[in-house]
Amino acid sequence: AKIRIYQLAKELEMSNEELLKILDDMGVAYKSHASTLEEDTAQAVKELIGEQRVAEAARRAEEARKAIPPRPPVVVIMGHVDHGKTSLLDYLRKSRIAEKEAGGITQHVGAFEVKTEGGTVVFIDTPGHEAFTTIRQRGAKVADIAVIVIAATEGVMPQTKEAIAHAKASGAKIIYAANKMDLPGADINRVYQDLMQMGIVPVAYGGDAEVLPISAKTGQGIPELLETILLIAELEDLRADPKAEAQGVILESRMDKQAGALVSLLVQQGTLRVGDYVVAGEHWGKIRAMSDADGKRRSEAGPGSAVQVLGFSELPVAGETFFWVPDQVAAKEITEERIEERRARESQAEAGRTRNLADLMRRMRESEQKEINLILRADTQGSLEAIQNILSKESGDEVKVNVLLAAVGAPSESDVLLASTAHGAILSFNVNPSGSVRKMAEQKGVPLQSFRVIYELIDEIRRMVKGQREPVF
Ligand code: GDP
């Protein structure tokens, strides 16, 4: 039907003048705002304005996002034992003291900042992936980027593979650092080859894996490493709002005889201030004092800052997320609720645990998970390869068999953590997990099975795949 201009303006919630201007732009003739428009003209106007409004909303959203300032990337360093994680952290820590000239005091607060011309990088100050995985287990994502240190004198070793698996599972971007390049026995080609064997293709070979030669001893290549970290961070467009309510992750906590509970935390969003109340898991605190990695007192800490705080009466668990609450009443209520909820869960839990593969399969079916996450352990590289070879034929379009980690040696506690976070199973061939690993798997509800015959292991996987394919009635 025809419509008068002023009616259409009202419908579109705009003034007559605004609409007349649009009609002029569209080249539509009219006498006054009381003139009528043909139905298809009115329709075209509506569509145009709809489009403009969508574009405007998108522009505003982008503007709002851009108004949130960038935050520094948070980096974790992982790798095989003795490949140089501690040395790299030491070098980075020292270089930042040197910058400050004064051989100032440093304090361990779980993370430290390195400032470069290109920007600031925050390094998690605990080498190894145990701490990292514990943090992830609790659902927090702490590191944006993982640097996997690989000694170029040795190449990829079992824990390198574990570290890569953990980093991948966390969704962090990965950079490989070929370390110990100052030693005569160092050969970056070995590192390239080993990575290629794992299906990771270095940039030097046309792939997208950054593999940088460094020496944690001489400092060679470390500026380039920092540059690459900042480049990746820029692509990730990391942002955090300092005006938001503070939240972040507990990095470490310990009881000090004199000071009481010393808690290190990383602020990820917002600004934490002295006097604030925070809740972390089942514990809360009122921040009485904060100090940073330079041992300096702080009255506030923004996104990307790691600080040690005083004010918790009990120790929150590392890896727990914390968040700001308005007052003590809220803090108490939330923590008490959480404690009750946990107790209720615990009394029900016994029955609900995943105890074996059949249970895991049922659970996956229920959640319509079309991926089976596996950790494979075997006595030799040869048997691992044999298993993976057969496996590659089992993985189909409908159900994907995802091998998170295939490694020589007995299943470890770290495997259990990985499987538990990824809702996966651990299958081992000719190697037996220790009692403590079995117990941990039991506690976390991670299926863990050992096999002596390769085909029995394969059959088990086939059963899992088949179980996923078949619809349940
Ligand atoms: P982590 O177990 O991975 O933390 O390894 P460390 O940092 O403790 O290093 C293990 C050993 O390798 C130590 O003796 C270090 O001094 C040595 N190391 C680490 N990085 C380098 C390096 O770049 N060059 C040389 N020559 N030695 C290194």
Coordinates of C-alpha atoms and ligand atoms in Angstrom, one line a residue:
A1 CA 0.0 0.0 0.0
K2 CA 1.0 3.6 -0.5
I3 CA 2.3 5.4 2.5
R4 CA 2.7 9.1 3.3
I5 CA 6.2 10.3 4.0
Y6 CA 5.5 11.5 7.6
Q7 CA 3.9 8.0 8.3
L8 CA 7.0 6.2 7.1
A9 CA 9.3 8.6 9.1
K10 CA 7.3 7.7 12.2
E11 CA 7.5 4.0 11.4
L12 CA 11.3 4.2 11.0
E13 CA 11.6 6.3 14.1
M14 CA 13.2 9.2 12.3
S15 CA 12.4 12.9 11.7
N16 CA 10.6 14.1 8.6
E17 CA 13.7 16.1 7.7
E18 CA 16.0 13.1 7.9
L19 CA 13.7 11.0 5.7
L20 CA 13.3 13.8 3.1
K21 CA 17.1 14.1 3.0
I22 CA 17.3 10.4 2.2
L23 CA 14.7 10.6 -0.5
D24 CA 16.6 13.5 -2.0
D25 CA 19.8 11.3 -2.0
M26 CA 17.8 8.5 -3.7
G27 CA 16.4 10.9 -6.2
V28 CA 12.8 10.4 -5.2
A29 CA 10.5 13.3 -6.1
Y30 CA 8.0 14.6 -3.6
K31 CA 6.1 17.9 -2.8
S32 CA 6.1 17.8 1.0
H33 CA 6.2 15.4 3.9
A34 CA 2.5 14.8 3.3
S35 CA 3.2 13.3 -0.1
T36 CA 2.6 9.6 -0.7
L37 CA 5.2 7.1 -1.7
E38 CA 4.6 4.1 -3.9
E39 CA 4.9 0.8 -2.1
D40 CA 8.1 -0.3 -3.7
T41 CA 9.7 3.1 -3.1
A42 CA 8.8 2.8 0.6
Q43 CA 10.2 -0.7 0.6
A44 CA 13.5 0.4 -1.0
V45 CA 13.8 3.2 1.6
K46 CA 13.2 0.7 4.4
E47 CA 15.8 -1.6 3.1
L48 CA 18.4 1.1 2.7
I49 CA 17.8 2.4 6.2
G50 CA 18.0 -1.1 7.6
E51 CA 21.3 -1.6 5.9
Q52 CA 22.6 1.8 7.1
R53 CA 21.6 0.9 10.7
V54 CA 23.3 -2.5 10.6
A55 CA 26.5 -0.8 9.3
E56 CA 26.2 1.8 12.0
A57 CA 25.8 -0.7 14.7
A58 CA 28.8 -2.7 13.5
R59 CA 30.8 0.5 13.3
R60 CA 29.9 1.4 16.9
A61 CA 30.7 -2.1 18.1
E62 CA 34.1 -1.9 16.4
E63 CA 34.7 1.5 17.9
A64 CA 33.8 0.2 21.4
R65 CA 36.2 -2.7 20.9
K66 CA 38.9 -0.3 19.7
A67 CA 38.3 1.9 22.7
I68 CA 39.4 -1.0 24.9
P69 CA 43.2 -0.7 25.2
P70 CA 45.6 -3.4 24.1
R71 CA 47.0 -5.6 26.8
P72 CA 50.4 -7.3 26.9
P73 CA 50.6 -11.0 25.8
V74 CA 51.1 -13.5 28.6
V75 CA 53.7 -16.2 27.7
V76 CA 54.6 -19.5 29.2
I77 CA 57.8 -21.3 28.6
M78 CA 57.7 -25.1 28.3
G79 CA 59.9 -27.9 27.1
H80 CA 61.9 -31.0 27.9
V81 CA 64.0 -31.1 31.1
D82 CA 67.4 -29.5 30.7
H83 CA 66.6 -27.9 27.4
G84 CA 66.9 -24.4 29.0
K85 CA 63.5 -23.2 30.3
T86 CA 65.0 -21.9 33.6
S87 CA 68.0 -20.4 31.8
L88 CA 65.7 -18.6 29.4
L89 CA 63.6 -17.2 32.2
D90 CA 66.7 -16.2 34.1
Y91 CA 68.1 -14.4 31.0
L92 CA 64.8 -12.5 30.5
R93 CA 64.6 -11.6 34.1
K94 CA 68.2 -10.4 34.2
S95 CA 67.8 -8.4 31.0
R96 CA 65.0 -6.5 32.6
I97 CA 67.0 -5.7 35.7
A98 CA 69.9 -4.5 33.6
E99 CA 67.5 -2.1 31.9
K100 CA 66.6 -0.6 35.2
E101 CA 70.3 -0.1 35.9
A102 CA 69.9 -0.4 39.7
G103 CA 70.5 -4.0 40.6
G104 CA 67.2 -3.6 42.3
I105 CA 65.4 -6.2 44.4
T106 CA 63.2 -8.7 42.7
Q107 CA 60.4 -10.6 44.2
H108 CA 58.8 -13.8 42.9
V109 CA 55.2 -13.0 42.1
G110 CA 54.5 -15.8 39.6
A111 CA 55.1 -13.6 36.5
F112 CA 57.3 -10.8 35.4
E113 CA 57.2 -8.2 32.6
V114 CA 59.8 -7.6 30.0
K115 CA 59.6 -4.2 28.3
T116 CA 60.9 -3.8 24.8
E117 CA 60.6 -1.0 22.3
G118 CA 57.9 -3.0 20.6
G119 CA 55.9 -3.5 23.7
T120 CA 55.6 -5.4 27.0
V121 CA 55.6 -9.1 27.4
V122 CA 54.5 -10.9 30.5
F123 CA 56.2 -14.2 31.3
I124 CA 54.8 -16.8 33.6
D125 CA 57.6 -17.4 36.1
T126 CA 57.2 -21.1 36.6
P127 CA 58.9 -23.3 34.1
G128 CA 57.3 -26.6 33.2
H129 CA 53.8 -27.4 32.2
E130 CA 52.6 -28.9 35.4
A131 CA 51.7 -25.5 36.9
F132 CA 50.3 -24.5 33.5
T133 CA 48.1 -27.5 33.2
T134 CA 46.8 -27.2 36.8
I135 CA 45.8 -23.7 35.9
R136 CA 44.0 -24.8 32.8
Q137 CA 42.4 -27.7 34.6
R138 CA 40.4 -25.2 36.5
G139 CA 39.1 -23.7 33.4
A140 CA 41.3 -20.6 33.3
K141 CA 43.2 -19.6 30.2
V142 CA 46.4 -18.0 31.3
A143 CA 48.9 -18.0 28.5
D144 CA 48.2 -16.5 25.1
I145 CA 51.5 -17.8 23.7
A146 CA 53.6 -20.9 24.6
V147 CA 57.3 -20.9 23.8
I148 CA 58.5 -24.5 23.4
V149 CA 62.2 -24.6 24.2
I150 CA 64.1 -27.4 22.3
A151 CA 67.8 -27.8 22.8
A152 CA 69.3 -27.8 19.3
T153 CA 71.9 -30.2 20.6
E154 CA 69.3 -32.9 21.3
G155 CA 66.2 -32.1 19.3
V156 CA 62.6 -33.1 20.2
M157 CA 62.4 -35.3 23.3
P158 CA 59.5 -37.0 25.1
Q159 CA 58.6 -34.0 27.3
T160 CA 58.8 -31.7 24.2
K161 CA 56.0 -33.7 22.7
E162 CA 54.0 -33.5 25.9
A163 CA 54.6 -29.8 26.1
I164 CA 53.4 -29.3 22.6
A165 CA 50.3 -31.4 23.3
H166 CA 49.5 -29.3 26.3
A167 CA 50.0 -26.0 24.6
K168 CA 47.9 -27.1 21.6
A169 CA 45.1 -28.3 23.9
S170 CA 45.1 -24.9 25.6
G171 CA 44.6 -23.0 22.4
A172 CA 47.8 -21.0 23.0
K173 CA 49.8 -19.9 19.9
I174 CA 53.1 -21.7 19.8
I175 CA 56.6 -20.5 19.1
Y176 CA 59.5 -23.0 19.0
A177 CA 62.8 -21.8 20.3
A178 CA 65.8 -23.9 19.2
N179 CA 68.1 -23.3 22.2
K180 CA 71.8 -23.7 23.0
M181 CA 72.8 -22.5 19.5
D182 CA 76.1 -21.3 21.1
L183 CA 77.2 -24.9 21.5
P184 CA 79.2 -26.6 18.7
G185 CA 76.9 -29.6 18.7
A186 CA 73.9 -27.4 18.0
D187 CA 72.1 -28.1 14.8
I188 CA 68.8 -26.3 14.0
N189 CA 68.2 -28.7 11.1
R190 CA 67.8 -31.5 13.7
V191 CA 65.0 -29.4 15.3
Y192 CA 63.4 -28.8 12.0
Q193 CA 63.5 -32.5 11.1
D194 CA 62.1 -33.6 14.4
L195 CA 59.2 -31.1 14.2
M196 CA 58.5 -32.1 10.6
Q197 CA 58.2 -35.7 11.8
M198 CA 55.4 -34.5 14.1
G199 CA 53.7 -32.8 11.2
I200 CA 54.8 -29.4 12.3
V201 CA 56.3 -27.5 9.3
P202 CA 58.8 -24.6 10.1
V203 CA 58.6 -21.3 8.2
A204 CA 62.0 -22.2 6.8
Y205 CA 60.3 -25.1 5.0
G206 CA 57.3 -23.1 3.8
G207 CA 55.1 -23.9 6.8
D208 CA 53.8 -21.6 9.5
A209 CA 55.6 -22.8 12.6
E210 CA 58.0 -20.1 13.9
V211 CA 61.3 -21.8 14.9
L212 CA 63.8 -19.4 16.2
P213 CA 67.4 -20.1 17.0
I214 CA 68.4 -18.7 20.4
S215 CA 70.9 -19.1 23.2
A216 CA 69.7 -18.6 26.7
K217 CA 73.4 -18.4 27.7
T218 CA 74.6 -15.7 25.3
G219 CA 71.3 -14.1 24.6
Q220 CA 71.6 -14.6 20.9
G221 CA 68.2 -14.6 19.2
I222 CA 66.3 -13.5 22.2
P223 CA 65.4 -10.0 20.9
E224 CA 64.0 -11.8 17.8
L225 CA 62.1 -14.1 20.0
L226 CA 60.5 -11.1 21.8
E227 CA 59.7 -9.5 18.5
T228 CA 58.0 -12.6 17.2
I229 CA 56.0 -12.9 20.4
L230 CA 54.9 -9.2 20.0
L231 CA 54.1 -9.8 16.4
I232 CA 51.8 -12.7 17.2
A233 CA 50.2 -10.8 20.0
E234 CA 49.4 -8.0 17.6
L235 CA 47.7 -10.4 15.2
E236 CA 45.7 -11.8 18.1
D237 CA 44.6 -8.2 18.9
L238 CA 44.6 -8.8 22.7
R239 CA 42.6 -6.3 24.6
A240 CA 41.4 -5.8 28.2
D241 CA 39.4 -3.1 29.8
P242 CA 41.1 -1.6 32.8
K243 CA 37.8 0.0 33.9
A244 CA 36.0 -3.3 34.2
E245 CA 35.6 -5.2 37.5
A246 CA 38.9 -6.9 38.2
Q247 CA 39.3 -10.6 37.4
G248 CA 42.2 -12.9 36.8
V249 CA 44.0 -16.1 37.8
I250 CA 45.7 -17.2 41.0
L251 CA 49.2 -18.1 40.1
E252 CA 50.7 -19.3 43.4
S253 CA 49.8 -19.2 47.0
R254 CA 51.7 -20.1 50.2
M255 CA 51.5 -19.5 53.9
D256 CA 54.3 -17.3 55.4
K257 CA 54.9 -17.6 59.1
Q258 CA 55.0 -13.8 59.6
A259 CA 53.0 -12.4 56.7
G260 CA 50.2 -15.0 56.6
A261 CA 48.7 -16.0 53.2
L262 CA 50.9 -14.8 50.3
V263 CA 49.0 -15.0 47.1
S264 CA 50.3 -14.2 43.6
L265 CA 47.8 -13.4 41.0
L266 CA 47.6 -12.2 37.4
V267 CA 45.1 -9.5 36.7
Q268 CA 43.5 -10.3 33.3
Q269 CA 40.7 -7.8 33.2
G270 CA 39.9 -4.6 35.0
T271 CA 42.0 -3.0 37.8
L272 CA 42.5 -4.5 41.2
R273 CA 42.9 -2.0 44.1
V274 CA 43.9 -2.1 47.7
G275 CA 40.7 -2.4 49.7
D276 CA 38.9 -4.5 47.1
Y277 CA 37.2 -7.7 48.0
V278 CA 37.8 -10.7 45.8
V279 CA 36.6 -14.3 45.6
A280 CA 38.8 -17.1 44.4
G281 CA 37.2 -20.6 44.4
E282 CA 36.0 -21.2 47.9
H283 CA 38.1 -18.4 49.5
W284 CA 37.8 -14.7 49.6
G285 CA 40.1 -11.9 50.7
K286 CA 40.1 -8.2 51.2
I287 CA 43.3 -6.9 49.5
R288 CA 45.3 -5.2 52.3
A289 CA 48.5 -4.7 50.3
M290 CA 50.0 -5.5 46.9
S291 CA 53.6 -5.6 45.6
D292 CA 55.0 -6.3 42.2
A293 CA 58.0 -8.2 40.8
D294 CA 60.3 -5.2 41.6
G295 CA 59.2 -5.5 45.2
K296 CA 57.4 -2.2 44.9
R297 CA 54.2 -1.5 46.8
R298 CA 51.3 -1.0 44.5
S299 CA 47.9 0.6 45.2
E300 CA 46.4 -0.8 42.0
A301 CA 47.2 -3.4 39.3
G302 CA 45.7 -3.3 35.8
P303 CA 45.4 -6.0 33.0
G304 CA 48.6 -8.0 32.6
S305 CA 50.0 -7.1 36.0
A306 CA 51.2 -9.9 38.3
V307 CA 51.2 -8.9 41.9
Q308 CA 51.6 -10.6 45.3
V309 CA 48.7 -9.7 47.6
L310 CA 48.0 -9.9 51.3
G311 CA 44.5 -10.2 52.6
F312 CA 43.4 -13.8 52.1
S313 CA 42.8 -15.7 55.3
E314 CA 43.1 -19.1 53.7
L315 CA 45.0 -20.2 50.6
P316 CA 43.2 -20.1 47.3
V317 CA 44.3 -22.9 44.9
A318 CA 46.7 -22.0 42.1
G319 CA 44.8 -21.9 38.8
E320 CA 41.6 -20.7 40.4
T321 CA 40.1 -17.7 38.8
F322 CA 39.4 -14.7 41.0
F323 CA 37.0 -11.9 40.6
W324 CA 36.0 -8.6 42.2
V325 CA 32.9 -8.5 44.5
P326 CA 31.5 -5.4 46.1
D327 CA 31.8 -6.2 49.8
Q328 CA 32.3 -8.8 52.5
V329 CA 28.6 -9.8 52.5
A330 CA 28.8 -10.8 48.8
A331 CA 32.2 -12.5 49.3
K332 CA 30.9 -14.6 52.2
E333 CA 27.7 -15.5 50.4
I334 CA 29.4 -16.7 47.2
T335 CA 32.1 -18.7 49.0
E336 CA 29.6 -20.4 51.3
E337 CA 27.4 -21.3 48.4
R338 CA 30.3 -22.8 46.6
I339 CA 31.3 -24.9 49.5
E340 CA 27.8 -26.2 49.8
E341 CA 27.6 -26.9 46.1
R342 CA 30.8 -28.8 46.3
R343 CA 29.6 -30.9 49.2
A344 CA 26.4 -31.8 47.4
R345 CA 28.4 -32.7 44.3
E346 CA 30.8 -34.9 46.3
S347 CA 28.0 -36.9 47.8
Q348 CA 26.5 -37.6 44.4
A349 CA 29.7 -37.9 42.5
E350 CA 30.7 -41.5 43.4
A351 CA 28.1 -42.9 41.1
G352 CA 28.5 -40.5 38.2
R353 CA 32.2 -41.0 37.6
T354 CA 33.5 -42.2 34.3
R355 CA 35.2 -45.4 35.3
N356 CA 35.9 -47.1 32.0
L357 CA 35.9 -46.6 28.2
A358 CA 32.2 -47.7 27.9
D359 CA 31.2 -44.9 30.2
L360 CA 33.4 -42.4 28.4
M361 CA 31.8 -43.5 25.1
R362 CA 28.3 -43.1 26.5
R363 CA 29.1 -39.7 27.8
M364 CA 30.6 -38.6 24.4
R365 CA 27.5 -39.9 22.6
E366 CA 25.3 -38.0 24.9
S367 CA 27.3 -34.8 24.3
E368 CA 27.4 -35.7 20.6
Q369 CA 31.1 -35.4 20.7
K370 CA 32.4 -36.7 17.4
E371 CA 36.0 -36.7 18.4
I372 CA 37.8 -39.3 20.4
N373 CA 40.8 -37.8 22.3
L374 CA 43.5 -40.3 23.0
I375 CA 46.8 -40.4 24.7
L376 CA 48.9 -43.3 23.5
R377 CA 51.8 -44.7 25.5
A378 CA 54.0 -47.6 24.4
D379 CA 57.3 -49.3 25.2
T380 CA 59.1 -48.3 21.9
Q381 CA 58.9 -45.8 19.1
G382 CA 58.3 -48.7 16.8
S383 CA 55.1 -49.9 18.5
L384 CA 53.8 -46.4 18.7
E385 CA 54.3 -46.0 15.0
A386 CA 52.6 -49.3 14.3
I387 CA 49.6 -48.3 16.4
Q388 CA 49.4 -44.9 14.8
N389 CA 49.6 -46.4 11.4
I390 CA 46.6 -48.6 11.9
L391 CA 44.8 -45.8 13.7
S392 CA 45.1 -43.4 10.8
K393 CA 42.9 -45.8 8.9
E394 CA 40.2 -45.8 11.6
S395 CA 39.7 -42.1 11.8
G396 CA 36.8 -41.2 9.5
D397 CA 34.8 -38.2 8.6
E398 CA 32.1 -38.9 11.1
V399 CA 34.3 -39.7 14.1
K400 CA 37.8 -38.3 14.4
V401 CA 40.4 -40.1 16.4
N402 CA 42.5 -37.3 17.8
V403 CA 45.9 -38.4 19.2
L404 CA 46.8 -35.7 21.7
L405 CA 50.1 -37.3 22.6
A406 CA 51.9 -40.4 21.4
A407 CA 55.0 -41.0 23.5
V408 CA 57.3 -43.7 24.7
G409 CA 57.2 -44.6 28.4
A410 CA 54.6 -45.2 31.1
P411 CA 51.6 -42.9 31.4
S412 CA 52.4 -40.0 33.7
E413 CA 50.4 -37.8 36.0
S414 CA 50.7 -35.0 33.4
D415 CA 49.0 -37.3 30.9
V416 CA 46.1 -37.8 33.3
L417 CA 45.8 -34.0 33.6
L418 CA 45.8 -33.6 29.8
A419 CA 43.3 -36.4 29.3
S420 CA 41.1 -35.0 32.0
T421 CA 41.0 -31.5 30.5
A422 CA 40.4 -32.8 27.0
H423 CA 37.9 -35.5 28.1
G424 CA 40.1 -38.2 26.6
A425 CA 41.3 -41.6 27.4
I426 CA 44.8 -43.0 28.0
L427 CA 45.7 -46.3 26.3
S428 CA 49.1 -47.9 26.9
F429 CA 50.8 -50.8 25.2
N430 CA 53.5 -52.8 27.0
V431 CA 54.0 -50.2 29.7
N432 CA 52.2 -50.0 33.0
P433 CA 51.3 -46.8 34.8
S434 CA 52.5 -46.5 38.4
G435 CA 50.1 -46.9 41.3
S436 CA 49.9 -43.2 41.8
V437 CA 49.1 -42.5 38.2
R438 CA 46.3 -45.1 38.3
K439 CA 44.9 -43.6 41.5
M440 CA 44.9 -40.1 40.0
A441 CA 43.2 -41.4 36.8
E442 CA 40.6 -43.0 39.1
Q443 CA 40.1 -39.8 41.0
K444 CA 39.7 -37.6 37.9
G445 CA 37.6 -40.1 36.1
V446 CA 40.0 -40.6 33.3
P447 CA 39.8 -44.0 31.5
L448 CA 43.2 -45.7 31.6
Q449 CA 43.8 -49.1 30.1
S450 CA 46.9 -51.1 29.4
F451 CA 47.3 -53.7 26.7
R452 CA 49.8 -56.4 25.9
V453 CA 48.6 -57.1 22.4
I454 CA 48.5 -54.3 19.8
Y455 CA 45.4 -55.7 18.2
E456 CA 43.5 -55.7 21.4
L457 CA 44.3 -52.0 21.8
I458 CA 43.3 -51.3 18.2
D459 CA 40.1 -53.3 18.7
E460 CA 39.3 -51.1 21.7
I461 CA 39.7 -48.0 19.6
R462 CA 37.6 -49.5 16.9
R463 CA 34.9 -50.2 19.4
M464 CA 35.0 -46.6 20.5
V465 CA 34.8 -45.3 16.9
K466 CA 31.9 -47.7 16.1
G467 CA 30.2 -46.7 19.3
Q468 CA 30.3 -43.1 18.1
R469 CA 29.1 -43.8 14.7
E470 CA 26.1 -45.8 15.6
P471 CA 23.1 -43.7 16.6
V472 CA 21.6 -44.5 20.0
F473 CA 18.0 -45.3 20.3
Ligands
GDP1 P1 65.4 -26.6 32.2 O1 65.4 -27.9 32.9 O2 64.7 -26.7 30.9 O3 64.9 -25.5 33.1 O4 66.9 -26.3 31.8 P2 68.0 -25.3 32.5 O5 67.7 -23.9 32.2 O6 68.2 -25.7 33.9 O7 69.3 -25.7 31.6 C1 69.9 -27.0 31.7 C2 71.4 -26.9 31.5 O8 71.6 -26.3 30.2 C3 72.0 -25.9 32.4 O9 73.3 -26.4 32.8 C4 72.2 -24.6 31.6 O10 73.3 -23.8 32.0 C5 72.4 -25.1 30.2 N1 71.9 -24.2 29.2 C6 70.7 -23.7 29.0 N2 70.6 -23.0 28.0 C7 71.8 -22.9 27.4 C8 72.3 -22.3 26.3 O11 71.7 -21.6 25.5 N3 73.6 -22.5 26.0 C9 74.4 -23.3 26.8 N4 75.7 -23.5 26.4 N5 73.9 -23.9 27.8 C10 72.6 -23.7 28.2

